[in-house]
PDB file of C-alpha atoms in Angstrom:
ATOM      1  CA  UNK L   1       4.306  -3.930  18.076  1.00 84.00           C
ATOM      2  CA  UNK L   2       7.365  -1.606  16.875  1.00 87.00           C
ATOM      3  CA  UNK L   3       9.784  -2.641  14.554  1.00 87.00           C
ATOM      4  CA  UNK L   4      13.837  -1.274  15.199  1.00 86.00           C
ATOM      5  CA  UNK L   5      14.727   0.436  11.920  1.00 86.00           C
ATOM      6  CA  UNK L   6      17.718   2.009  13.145  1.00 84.00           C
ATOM      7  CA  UNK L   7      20.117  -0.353  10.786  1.00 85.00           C
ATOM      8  CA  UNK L   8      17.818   0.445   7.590  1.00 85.00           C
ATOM      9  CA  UNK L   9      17.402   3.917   8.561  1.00 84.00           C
ATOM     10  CA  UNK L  10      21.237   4.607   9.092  1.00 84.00           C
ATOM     11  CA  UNK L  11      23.118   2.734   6.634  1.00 83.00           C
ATOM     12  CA  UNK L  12      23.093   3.874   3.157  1.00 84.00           C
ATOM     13  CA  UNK L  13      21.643   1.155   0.763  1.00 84.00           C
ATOM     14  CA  UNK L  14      20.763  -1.143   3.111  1.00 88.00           C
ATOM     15  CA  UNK L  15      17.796  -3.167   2.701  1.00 90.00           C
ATOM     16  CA  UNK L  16      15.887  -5.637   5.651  1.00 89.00           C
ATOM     17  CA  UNK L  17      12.680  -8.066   5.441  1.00 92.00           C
ATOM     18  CA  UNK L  18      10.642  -8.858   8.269  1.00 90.00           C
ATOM     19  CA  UNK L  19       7.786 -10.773   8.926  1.00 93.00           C
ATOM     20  CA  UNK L  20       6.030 -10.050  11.503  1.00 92.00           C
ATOM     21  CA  UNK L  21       2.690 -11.363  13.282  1.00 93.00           C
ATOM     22  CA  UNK L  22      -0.066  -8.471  13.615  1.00 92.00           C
ATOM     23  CA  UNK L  23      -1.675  -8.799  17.267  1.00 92.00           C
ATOM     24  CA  UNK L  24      -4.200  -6.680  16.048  1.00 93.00           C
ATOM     25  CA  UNK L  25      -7.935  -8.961  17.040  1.00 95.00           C
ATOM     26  CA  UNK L  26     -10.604  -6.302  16.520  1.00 95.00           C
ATOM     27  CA  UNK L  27     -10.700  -3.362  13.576  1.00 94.00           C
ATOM     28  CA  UNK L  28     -12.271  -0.101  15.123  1.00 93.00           C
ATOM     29  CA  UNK L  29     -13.756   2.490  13.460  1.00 90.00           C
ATOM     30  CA  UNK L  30     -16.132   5.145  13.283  1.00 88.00           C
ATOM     31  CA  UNK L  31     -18.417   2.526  11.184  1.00 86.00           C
ATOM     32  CA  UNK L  32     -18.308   0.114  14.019  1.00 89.00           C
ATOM     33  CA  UNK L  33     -16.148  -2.978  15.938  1.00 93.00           C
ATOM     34  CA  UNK L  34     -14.836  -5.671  13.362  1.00 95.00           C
ATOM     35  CA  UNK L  35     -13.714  -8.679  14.265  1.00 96.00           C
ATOM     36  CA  UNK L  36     -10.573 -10.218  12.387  1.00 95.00           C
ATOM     37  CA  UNK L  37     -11.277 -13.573  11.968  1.00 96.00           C
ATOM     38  CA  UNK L  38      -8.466 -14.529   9.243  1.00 96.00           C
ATOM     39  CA  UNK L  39      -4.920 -12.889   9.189  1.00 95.00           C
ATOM     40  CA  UNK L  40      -1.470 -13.645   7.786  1.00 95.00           C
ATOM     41  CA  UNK L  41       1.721 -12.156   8.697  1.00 95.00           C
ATOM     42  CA  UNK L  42       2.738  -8.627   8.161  1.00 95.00           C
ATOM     43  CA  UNK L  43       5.535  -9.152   5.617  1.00 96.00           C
ATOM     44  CA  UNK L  44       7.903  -5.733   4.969  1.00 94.00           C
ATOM     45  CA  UNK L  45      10.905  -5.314   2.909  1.00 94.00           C
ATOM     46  CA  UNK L  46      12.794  -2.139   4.090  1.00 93.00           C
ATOM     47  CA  UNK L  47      15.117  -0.107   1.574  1.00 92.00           C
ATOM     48  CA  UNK L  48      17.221   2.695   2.751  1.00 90.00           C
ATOM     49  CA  UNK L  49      16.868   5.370   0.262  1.00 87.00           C
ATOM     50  CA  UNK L  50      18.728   8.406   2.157  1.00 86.00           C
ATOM     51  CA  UNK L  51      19.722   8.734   5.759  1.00 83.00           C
ATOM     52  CA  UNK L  52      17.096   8.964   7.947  1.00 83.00           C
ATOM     53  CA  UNK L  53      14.569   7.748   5.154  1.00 88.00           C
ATOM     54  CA  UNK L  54      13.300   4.730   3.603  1.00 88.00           C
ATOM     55  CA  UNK L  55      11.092   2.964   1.576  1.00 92.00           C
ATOM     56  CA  UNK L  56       9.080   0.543   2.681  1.00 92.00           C
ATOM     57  CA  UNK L  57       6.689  -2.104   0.638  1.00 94.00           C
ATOM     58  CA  UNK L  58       5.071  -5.117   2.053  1.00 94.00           C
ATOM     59  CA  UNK L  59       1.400  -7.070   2.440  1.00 96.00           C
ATOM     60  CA  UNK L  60      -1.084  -8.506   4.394  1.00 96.00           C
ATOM     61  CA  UNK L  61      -4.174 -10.582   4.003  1.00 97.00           C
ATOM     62  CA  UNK L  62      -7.277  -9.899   6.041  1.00 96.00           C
ATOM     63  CA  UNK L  63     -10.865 -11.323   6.802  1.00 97.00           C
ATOM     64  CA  UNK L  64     -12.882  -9.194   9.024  1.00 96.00           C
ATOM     65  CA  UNK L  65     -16.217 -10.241   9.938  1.00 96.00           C
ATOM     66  CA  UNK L  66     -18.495  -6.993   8.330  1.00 94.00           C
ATOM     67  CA  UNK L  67     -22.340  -6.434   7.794  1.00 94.00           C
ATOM     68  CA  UNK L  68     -24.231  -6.289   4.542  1.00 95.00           C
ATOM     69  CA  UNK L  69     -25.235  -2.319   3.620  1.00 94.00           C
ATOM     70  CA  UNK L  70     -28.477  -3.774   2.438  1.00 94.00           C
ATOM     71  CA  UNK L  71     -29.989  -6.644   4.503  1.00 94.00           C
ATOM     72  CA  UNK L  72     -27.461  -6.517   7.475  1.00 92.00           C
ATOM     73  CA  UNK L  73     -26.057  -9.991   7.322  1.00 95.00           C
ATOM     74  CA  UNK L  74     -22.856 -10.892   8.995  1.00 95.00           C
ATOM     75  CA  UNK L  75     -20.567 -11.451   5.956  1.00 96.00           C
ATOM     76  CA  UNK L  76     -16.599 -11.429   5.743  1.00 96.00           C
ATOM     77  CA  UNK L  77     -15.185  -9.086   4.297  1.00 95.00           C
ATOM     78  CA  UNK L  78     -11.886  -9.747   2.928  1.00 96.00           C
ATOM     79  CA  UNK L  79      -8.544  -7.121   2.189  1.00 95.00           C
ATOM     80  CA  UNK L  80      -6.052  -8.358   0.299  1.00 96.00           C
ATOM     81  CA  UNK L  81      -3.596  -5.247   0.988  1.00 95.00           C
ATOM     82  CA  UNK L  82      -0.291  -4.307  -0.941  1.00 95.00           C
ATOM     83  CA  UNK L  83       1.004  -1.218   0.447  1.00 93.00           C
ATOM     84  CA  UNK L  84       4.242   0.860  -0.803  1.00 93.00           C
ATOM     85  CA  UNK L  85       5.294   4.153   1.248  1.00 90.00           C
ATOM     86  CA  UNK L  86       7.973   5.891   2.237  1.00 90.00           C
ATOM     87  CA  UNK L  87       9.151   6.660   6.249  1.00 87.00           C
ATOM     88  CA  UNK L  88      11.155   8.697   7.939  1.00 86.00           C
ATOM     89  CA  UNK L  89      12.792   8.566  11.090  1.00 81.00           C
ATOM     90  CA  UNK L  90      11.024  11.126  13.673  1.00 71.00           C
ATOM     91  CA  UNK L  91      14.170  12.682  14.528  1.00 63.00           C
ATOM     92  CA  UNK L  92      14.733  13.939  11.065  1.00 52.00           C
ATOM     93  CA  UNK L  93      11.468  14.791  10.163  1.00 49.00           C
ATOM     94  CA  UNK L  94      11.588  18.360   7.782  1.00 51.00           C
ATOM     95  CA  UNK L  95       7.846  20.095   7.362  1.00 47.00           C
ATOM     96  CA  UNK L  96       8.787  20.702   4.028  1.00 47.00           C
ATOM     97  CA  UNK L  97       9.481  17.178   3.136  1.00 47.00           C
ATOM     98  CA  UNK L  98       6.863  16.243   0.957  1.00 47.00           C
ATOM     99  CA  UNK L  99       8.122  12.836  -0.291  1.00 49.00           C
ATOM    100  CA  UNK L 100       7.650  11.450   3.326  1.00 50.00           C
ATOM    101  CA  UNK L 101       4.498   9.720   4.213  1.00 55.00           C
ATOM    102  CA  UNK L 102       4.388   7.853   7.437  1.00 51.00           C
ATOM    103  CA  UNK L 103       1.565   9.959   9.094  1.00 63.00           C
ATOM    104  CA  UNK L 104       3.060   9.239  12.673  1.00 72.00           C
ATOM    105  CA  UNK L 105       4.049   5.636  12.679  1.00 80.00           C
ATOM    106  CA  UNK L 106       7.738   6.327  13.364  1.00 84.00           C
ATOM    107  CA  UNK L 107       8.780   6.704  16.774  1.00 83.00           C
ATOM    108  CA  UNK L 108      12.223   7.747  16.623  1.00 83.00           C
ATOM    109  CA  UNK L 109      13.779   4.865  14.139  1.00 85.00           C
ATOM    110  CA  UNK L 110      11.043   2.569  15.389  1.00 88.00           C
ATOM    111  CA  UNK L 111       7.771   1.352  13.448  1.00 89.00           C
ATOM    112  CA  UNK L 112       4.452   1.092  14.932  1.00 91.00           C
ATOM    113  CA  UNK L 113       3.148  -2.063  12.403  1.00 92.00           C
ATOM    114  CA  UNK L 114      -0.021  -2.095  14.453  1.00 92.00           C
ATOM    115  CA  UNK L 115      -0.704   2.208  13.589  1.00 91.00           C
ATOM    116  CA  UNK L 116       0.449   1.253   9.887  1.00 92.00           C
ATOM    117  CA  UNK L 117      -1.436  -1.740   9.533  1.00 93.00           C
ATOM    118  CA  UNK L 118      -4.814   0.616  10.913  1.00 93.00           C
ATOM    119  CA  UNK L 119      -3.819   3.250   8.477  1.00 92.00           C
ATOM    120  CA  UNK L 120      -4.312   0.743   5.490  1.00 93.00           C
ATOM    121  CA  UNK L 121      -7.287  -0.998   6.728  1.00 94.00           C
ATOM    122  CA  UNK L 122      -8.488   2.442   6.324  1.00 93.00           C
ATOM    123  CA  UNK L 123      -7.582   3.157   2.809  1.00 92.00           C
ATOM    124  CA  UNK L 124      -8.725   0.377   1.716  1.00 94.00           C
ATOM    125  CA  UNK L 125     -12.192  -0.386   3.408  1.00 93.00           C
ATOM    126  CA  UNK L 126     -14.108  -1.259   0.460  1.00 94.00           C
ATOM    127  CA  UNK L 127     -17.395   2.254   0.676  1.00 92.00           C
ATOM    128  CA  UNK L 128     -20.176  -0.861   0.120  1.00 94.00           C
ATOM    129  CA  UNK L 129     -19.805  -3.893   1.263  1.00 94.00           C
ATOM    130  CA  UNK L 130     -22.728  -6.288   0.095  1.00 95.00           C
ATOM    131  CA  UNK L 131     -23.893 -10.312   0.701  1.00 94.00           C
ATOM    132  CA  UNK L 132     -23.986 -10.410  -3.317  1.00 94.00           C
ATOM    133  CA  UNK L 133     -24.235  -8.671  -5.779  1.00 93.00           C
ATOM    134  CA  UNK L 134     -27.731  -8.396  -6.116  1.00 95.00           C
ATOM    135  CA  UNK L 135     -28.886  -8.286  -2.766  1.00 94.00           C
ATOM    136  CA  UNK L 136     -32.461  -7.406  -2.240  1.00 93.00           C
ATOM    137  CA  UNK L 137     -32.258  -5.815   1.211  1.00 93.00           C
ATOM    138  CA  UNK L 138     -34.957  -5.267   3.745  1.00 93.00           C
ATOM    139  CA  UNK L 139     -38.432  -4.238   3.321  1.00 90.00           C
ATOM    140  CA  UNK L 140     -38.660  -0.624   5.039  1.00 87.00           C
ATOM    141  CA  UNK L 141     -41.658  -1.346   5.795  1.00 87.00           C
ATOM    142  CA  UNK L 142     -41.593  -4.509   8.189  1.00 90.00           C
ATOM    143  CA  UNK L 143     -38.106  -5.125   8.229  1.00 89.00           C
ATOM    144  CA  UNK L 144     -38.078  -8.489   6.525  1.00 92.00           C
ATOM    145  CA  UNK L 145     -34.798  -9.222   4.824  1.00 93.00           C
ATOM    146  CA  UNK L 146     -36.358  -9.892   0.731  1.00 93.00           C
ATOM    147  CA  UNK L 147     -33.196 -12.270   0.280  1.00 93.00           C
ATOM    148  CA  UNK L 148     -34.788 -14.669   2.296  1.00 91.00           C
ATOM    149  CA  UNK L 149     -38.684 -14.063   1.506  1.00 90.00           C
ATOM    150  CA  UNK L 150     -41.146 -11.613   0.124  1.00 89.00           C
ATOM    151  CA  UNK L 151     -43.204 -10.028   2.662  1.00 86.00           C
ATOM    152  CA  UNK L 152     -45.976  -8.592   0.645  1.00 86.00           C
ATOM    153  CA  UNK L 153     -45.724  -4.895   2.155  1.00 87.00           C
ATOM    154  CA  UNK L 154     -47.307  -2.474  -0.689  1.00 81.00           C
ATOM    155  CA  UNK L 155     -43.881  -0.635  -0.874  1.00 73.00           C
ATOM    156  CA  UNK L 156     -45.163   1.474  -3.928  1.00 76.00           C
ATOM    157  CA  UNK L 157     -44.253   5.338  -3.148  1.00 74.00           C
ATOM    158  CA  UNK L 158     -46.529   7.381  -5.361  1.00 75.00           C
ATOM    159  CA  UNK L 159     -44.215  10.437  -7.139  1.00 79.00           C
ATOM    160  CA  UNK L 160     -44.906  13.307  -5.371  1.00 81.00           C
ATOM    161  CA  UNK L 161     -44.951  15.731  -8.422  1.00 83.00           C
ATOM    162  CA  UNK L 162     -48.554  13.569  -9.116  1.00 77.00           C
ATOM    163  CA  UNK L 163     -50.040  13.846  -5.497  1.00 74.00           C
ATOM    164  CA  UNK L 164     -52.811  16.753  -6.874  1.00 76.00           C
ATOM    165  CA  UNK L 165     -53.579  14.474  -9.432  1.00 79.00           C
ATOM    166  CA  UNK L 166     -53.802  11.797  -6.904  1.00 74.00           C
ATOM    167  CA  UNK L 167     -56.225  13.502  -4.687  1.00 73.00           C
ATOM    168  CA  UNK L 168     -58.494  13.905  -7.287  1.00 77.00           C
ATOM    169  CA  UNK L 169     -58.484   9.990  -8.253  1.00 71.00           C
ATOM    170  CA  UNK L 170     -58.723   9.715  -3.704  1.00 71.00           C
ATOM    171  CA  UNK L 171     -61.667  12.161  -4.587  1.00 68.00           C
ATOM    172  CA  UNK L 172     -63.425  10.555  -7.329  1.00 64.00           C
ATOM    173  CA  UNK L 173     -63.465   6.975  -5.315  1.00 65.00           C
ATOM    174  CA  UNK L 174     -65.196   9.048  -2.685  1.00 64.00           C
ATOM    175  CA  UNK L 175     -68.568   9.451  -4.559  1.00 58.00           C
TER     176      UNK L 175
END
């Protein structure tokens, strides 16, 4: 969905809210599909700050359906995102302008909230995202998730600066 900026963007001082309803159903990445179960509106508030630029702060609440790092439960995961940047309309876009960070979500003096809403998602994807906090994972053995029960798989890895001193214990059972 694109947004017309064209008042905010061309008249000095002027400031604009929107709300807007993302239409946005599935999150995409190179981690995987995501399903948004849970979203609220897109709200903006626009804020000319020079011709051709503005400033734009707003927020959106999320609940994608993720999977536990550790045991691989479905489990929501849930963004909460605040977001404060400043865009510039396309036509008066300067290389050298370094204030300007809309990393291609103006078309002309229009705003692609769907691209800008993706961007976010992005920044803010949480790097673990975990059932609890202490989340016992699977057993890499037999591929039992430990949350639910133990499976009894000897998961003891010997350290491998000992195995000559293990081979001689190996050797000594021998006789």
């Amino acid at each position: 969905m694109l947004i017309n900026l064209s008042d905010v963007l061309t008249k000095e001082g002027r400031e604009a809210e929107e709300e807007i309803s993302l239409e946005m159903e599935v999150f995409e990445s190179g981690q995987g599909k995501f399903p948004i179960l849970e979203k609220s509106p897109v709200f903006f508030v626009f804020a000319n700050t020079e011709p051709g630029k503005a400033r734009v702060r707003g927020r959106v609440k999320l609940v994608l359906e993720g999977h536990c790092d550790r045991c691989l439960v479905d489990v929501p995961v849930e963004l909460d995102l605040s977001f404060e940047r400043v865009l510039v309309a396309s036509e008066d876009v300067c290389t050298e302008d370094e204030e300007a960070d809309d990393l291609g979500f103006m078309e002309g003096y229009q705003l692609d909230v769907e691209a800008f809403v993706y961007h976010e998602i992005i920044c803010n994807w949480p790097a673990k995202i975990l059932c609890k906090e202490d989340c016992r994972g699977i057993c890499p053995i037999c591929g039992q998730n430990l949350n639910a029960e133990d499976c009894g798989c000897d998961t003891f890895v010997p350290d491998p600066r000992m195995a000559v001193i293990q081979d001689i214990f190996d050797a000594s059972k021998e006789v």
